[in-house]
Tab-separated table of C-alpha atoms in Angstrom:
chain	number	residue	atom	x	y	z
C	23	MET	CA	-128.863	-108.221	-120.295
C	24	ARG	CA	-128.538	-104.456	-119.627
C	25	HIS	CA	-132.439	-103.910	-119.767
C	26	ILE	CA	-132.953	-106.326	-117.077
C	27	SER	CA	-130.442	-105.009	-114.799
C	28	VAL	CA	-131.929	-101.316	-115.337
C	29	TYR	CA	-135.169	-103.002	-114.434
C	30	VAL	CA	-133.953	-104.706	-111.516
C	31	LEU	CA	-132.825	-102.123	-110.125
C	32	SER	CA	-135.471	-99.784	-110.623
C	33	LEU	CA	-138.313	-102.156	-109.248
C	34	LEU	CA	-135.631	-102.142	-105.761
C	35	ALA	CA	-135.464	-98.599	-106.161
C	36	ILE	CA	-139.243	-98.539	-105.836
C	37	VAL	CA	-139.535	-101.278	-103.775
C	38	PHE	CA	-136.967	-99.532	-101.063
C	39	THR	CA	-139.033	-96.041	-100.999
C	40	ALA	CA	-142.443	-97.555	-101.054
C	41	CYS	CA	-141.422	-99.467	-97.862
C	42	LYS	CA	-140.615	-95.723	-96.102
C	43	GLU	CA	-143.253	-94.165	-93.968
C	44	PRO	CA	-143.292	-90.558	-94.932
C	45	PRO	CA	-142.281	-88.225	-92.238
C	46	GLU	CA	-145.971	-87.012	-91.289
C	47	LYS	CA	-146.894	-90.327	-91.185
C	48	GLN	CA	-144.433	-91.996	-88.891
C	49	VAL	CA	-145.137	-88.312	-86.128
C	50	ILE	CA	-148.639	-89.555	-86.205
C	51	ARG	CA	-148.103	-93.230	-85.651
C	52	LEU	CA	-145.345	-92.653	-82.988
C	53	VAL	CA	-147.359	-90.381	-81.076
C	54	SER	CA	-150.479	-92.648	-81.513
C	55	GLU	CA	-148.053	-95.496	-80.092
C	56	TRP	CA	-146.431	-94.000	-77.267
C	57	SER	CA	-150.214	-91.646	-75.762
C	58	GLY	CA	-150.765	-93.169	-72.419
C	59	LYS	CA	-147.911	-95.725	-72.332
C	60	GLU	CA	-146.306	-96.115	-69.210
C	61	ILE	CA	-142.797	-95.442	-68.718
C	62	ARG	CA	-141.147	-98.038	-66.713
C	63	PHE	CA	-137.808	-97.481	-64.894
C	64	PRO	CA	-135.041	-99.495	-63.231
C	65	ASN	CA	-135.486	-101.018	-59.864
C	66	ARG	CA	-132.417	-98.771	-58.830
C	67	SER	CA	-131.603	-95.629	-60.988
C	68	ILE	CA	-128.507	-93.869	-59.695
C	69	PHE	CA	-128.306	-89.476	-59.519
C	70	THR	CA	-125.448	-88.158	-59.564
C	71	SER	CA	-124.590	-84.451	-59.948
C	72	LEU	CA	-121.859	-83.179	-62.786
C	73	GLY	CA	-121.277	-87.549	-63.065
C	74	LYS	CA	-119.722	-87.435	-59.403
C	75	ASP	CA	-121.814	-87.250	-56.283
C	76	THR	CA	-124.415	-89.541	-56.201
C	77	VAL	CA	-128.145	-87.417	-55.566
C	78	ASP	CA	-131.256	-88.842	-54.426
C	79	SER	CA	-133.656	-87.271	-57.045
C	80	PHE	CA	-135.671	-89.545	-58.533
C	81	ASN	CA	-138.708	-89.379	-55.464
C	82	GLU	CA	-139.122	-85.390	-56.272
C	83	VAL	CA	-142.273	-85.860	-58.387
C	84	GLY	CA	-143.613	-82.995	-59.098
C	85	LYS	CA	-147.606	-83.496	-60.748
C	86	TYR	CA	-145.595	-84.100	-64.018
C	87	ARG	CA	-142.026	-85.214	-64.927
C	88	ILE	CA	-140.068	-84.840	-68.144
C	89	ILE	CA	-137.740	-87.576	-69.147
C	90	SER	CA	-135.512	-88.031	-71.400
C	91	TYR	CA	-133.106	-90.510	-72.621
C	92	VAL	CA	-130.292	-89.839	-74.465
C	93	ASP	CA	-128.043	-92.615	-76.420
C	94	SER	CA	-124.434	-93.016	-76.987
C	95	VAL	CA	-124.747	-92.808	-80.968
C	96	GLY	CA	-123.564	-90.143	-82.915
C	97	CYS	CA	-122.468	-86.351	-81.536
C	98	MET	CA	-123.009	-86.666	-77.756
C	99	SER	CA	-122.691	-82.746	-76.730
C	100	CYS	CA	-124.995	-82.158	-80.118
C	101	LYS	CA	-127.925	-84.700	-78.868
C	102	LEU	CA	-127.538	-83.287	-75.135
C	103	GLN	CA	-127.334	-79.069	-75.571
C	104	LEU	CA	-127.589	-78.989	-71.836
C	105	PRO	CA	-127.195	-75.310	-72.067
C	106	ARG	CA	-130.745	-75.408	-73.229
C	107	TRP	CA	-132.112	-77.598	-70.973
C	108	LYS	CA	-130.679	-75.377	-68.808
C	109	GLU	CA	-132.452	-72.154	-69.938
C	110	LEU	CA	-135.547	-74.988	-69.754
C	111	ILE	CA	-135.565	-75.738	-66.101
C	112	ARG	CA	-135.206	-72.112	-65.347
C	113	GLU	CA	-137.563	-70.827	-67.404
C	114	THR	CA	-140.488	-73.839	-66.183
C	115	ASP	CA	-139.322	-73.648	-62.505
C	116	SER	CA	-140.239	-69.701	-62.717
C	117	LEU	CA	-143.443	-70.066	-64.369
C	118	LEU	CA	-144.251	-73.967	-62.654
C	119	GLY	CA	-142.570	-74.437	-59.039
C	120	ASN	CA	-142.376	-78.182	-58.449
C	121	LYS	CA	-145.125	-78.506	-60.622
C	122	LEU	CA	-142.617	-80.438	-62.753
C	123	THR	CA	-139.455	-82.408	-62.507
C	124	TYR	CA	-137.145	-83.731	-64.890
C	125	HIS	CA	-135.121	-86.846	-65.053
C	126	PHE	CA	-132.204	-87.362	-67.787
C	127	TYR	CA	-130.659	-91.003	-68.604
C	128	PHE	CA	-127.582	-91.191	-70.700
C	129	HIS	CA	-126.557	-93.947	-72.065
C	130	PRO	CA	-122.980	-93.098	-72.823
C	131	LYS	CA	-120.510	-94.709	-75.397
C	132	ASP	CA	-117.420	-92.874	-73.814
C	133	LEU	CA	-118.241	-92.140	-70.044
C	134	LYS	CA	-115.012	-90.026	-70.007
C	135	ASP	CA	-116.584	-87.888	-72.694
C	136	LEU	CA	-119.896	-87.558	-70.796
C	137	LYS	CA	-118.791	-86.520	-67.744
C	138	TYR	CA	-116.240	-83.491	-69.639
C	139	ILE	CA	-119.807	-82.172	-71.103
C	140	LEU	CA	-121.045	-82.265	-67.410
C	141	ARG	CA	-118.517	-80.209	-66.126
C	142	ARG	CA	-117.931	-78.053	-69.090
C	143	ASP	CA	-121.639	-77.305	-69.360
C	144	ARG	CA	-121.765	-76.981	-65.725
C	145	PHE	CA	-124.950	-79.746	-65.395
C	146	ASN	CA	-125.376	-79.878	-61.771
C	147	TYR	CA	-128.819	-81.058	-62.311
C	148	PRO	CA	-129.441	-84.807	-61.173
C	149	VAL	CA	-128.422	-87.324	-64.630
C	150	CYS	CA	-128.977	-90.735	-64.325
C	151	ILE	CA	-125.682	-92.812	-65.993
C	152	ASP	CA	-127.436	-95.944	-67.429
C	153	LEU	CA	-124.238	-97.501	-68.526
C	154	GLN	CA	-125.994	-101.073	-69.305
C	155	ASP	CA	-128.943	-98.990	-70.977
C	156	GLU	CA	-131.247	-100.328	-68.816
C	157	PHE	CA	-133.719	-98.023	-69.519
C	158	ASN	CA	-133.670	-98.526	-73.202
C	159	ARG	CA	-134.199	-102.356	-73.022
C	160	LEU	CA	-137.517	-101.961	-70.281
C	161	ASN	CA	-139.299	-99.382	-73.032
C	162	ARG	CA	-137.709	-100.296	-76.000
C	163	PHE	CA	-137.066	-96.286	-76.742
C	164	PRO	CA	-138.115	-94.879	-80.779
C	165	SER	CA	-134.123	-95.156	-82.328
C	166	ASP	CA	-134.745	-91.141	-83.602
C	167	MET	CA	-133.720	-88.868	-80.932
C	168	THR	CA	-136.589	-86.328	-81.754
C	169	PHE	CA	-138.558	-89.130	-79.854
C	170	GLN	CA	-136.861	-89.919	-76.936
C	171	THR	CA	-137.903	-86.978	-74.484
C	172	PHE	CA	-141.550	-87.070	-72.795
C	173	LEU	CA	-144.015	-85.295	-71.102
C	174	LEU	CA	-145.663	-88.040	-68.359
C	175	ASP	CA	-148.059	-87.509	-65.419
C	176	SER	CA	-147.668	-88.513	-61.683
C	177	LEU	CA	-148.414	-92.050	-63.151
C	178	ASN	CA	-144.942	-91.947	-65.340
C	179	ARG	CA	-147.755	-92.172	-68.405
C	180	VAL	CA	-146.804	-90.220	-71.808
C	181	VAL	CA	-148.558	-86.969	-71.903
C	182	ALA	CA	-146.588	-85.761	-74.701
C	183	ILE	CA	-143.639	-86.937	-76.401
C	184	GLY	CA	-140.686	-85.013	-78.023
C	185	ASN	CA	-137.492	-82.730	-77.450
C	186	PRO	CA	-138.349	-79.179	-76.106
C	187	VAL	CA	-134.957	-78.167	-76.475
C	188	HIS	CA	-135.033	-79.419	-80.062
C	189	ASN	CA	-138.599	-78.112	-81.108
C	190	ALA	CA	-140.225	-74.815	-79.986
C	191	LYS	CA	-143.517	-76.144	-81.042
C	192	VAL	CA	-142.937	-79.150	-78.498
C	193	LYS	CA	-141.689	-76.678	-75.969
C	194	GLU	CA	-145.150	-74.585	-76.513
C	195	LEU	CA	-147.081	-77.665	-76.804
C	196	TYR	CA	-145.317	-78.810	-72.899
C	197	LEU	CA	-145.857	-75.458	-71.835
C	198	SER	CA	-149.444	-75.153	-72.212
C	199	LEU	CA	-149.975	-78.651	-71.199
C	200	LEU	CA	-148.442	-77.457	-68.372
C	201	THR	CA	-150.101	-74.402	-67.798
C	202	GLY	CA	-153.627	-75.703	-68.208
């Protein structure tokens, strides 16, 4: 009986580890799956500044856009990294001028917490607080937050995928694509 249970547990361990996709293959699959894909936007995206004042930022479209979606799973402040986004925005603005725009879609579990983080970090760039998670439902983003940020062309097609504030190599890739 004991041998059978060890055998069954060993078999289950093999099955579960065999089914898990290696990280390298996951990256390759996601890049190939999302490359050139058109990102769809909700009909009515309301952007606010510091979680208060409504602004009309979506019409500001450069040749490229960086779109970042952040959901409420886990540490919101850790995921957002707003000071690093501000730094990246300043850097790309000085390099590219109005060639690039940023659009942030946040789906918070705790709206109060998100508004506090926006004020605390003085993140006065327009964000869409998507309480109904419409943006994600339209696009079915990968669950891994590493793959919830995209560089889009003027037709909203994915040029590159990855979060440039969480990964220096992704930032280098984005900058090389943007500077040609």
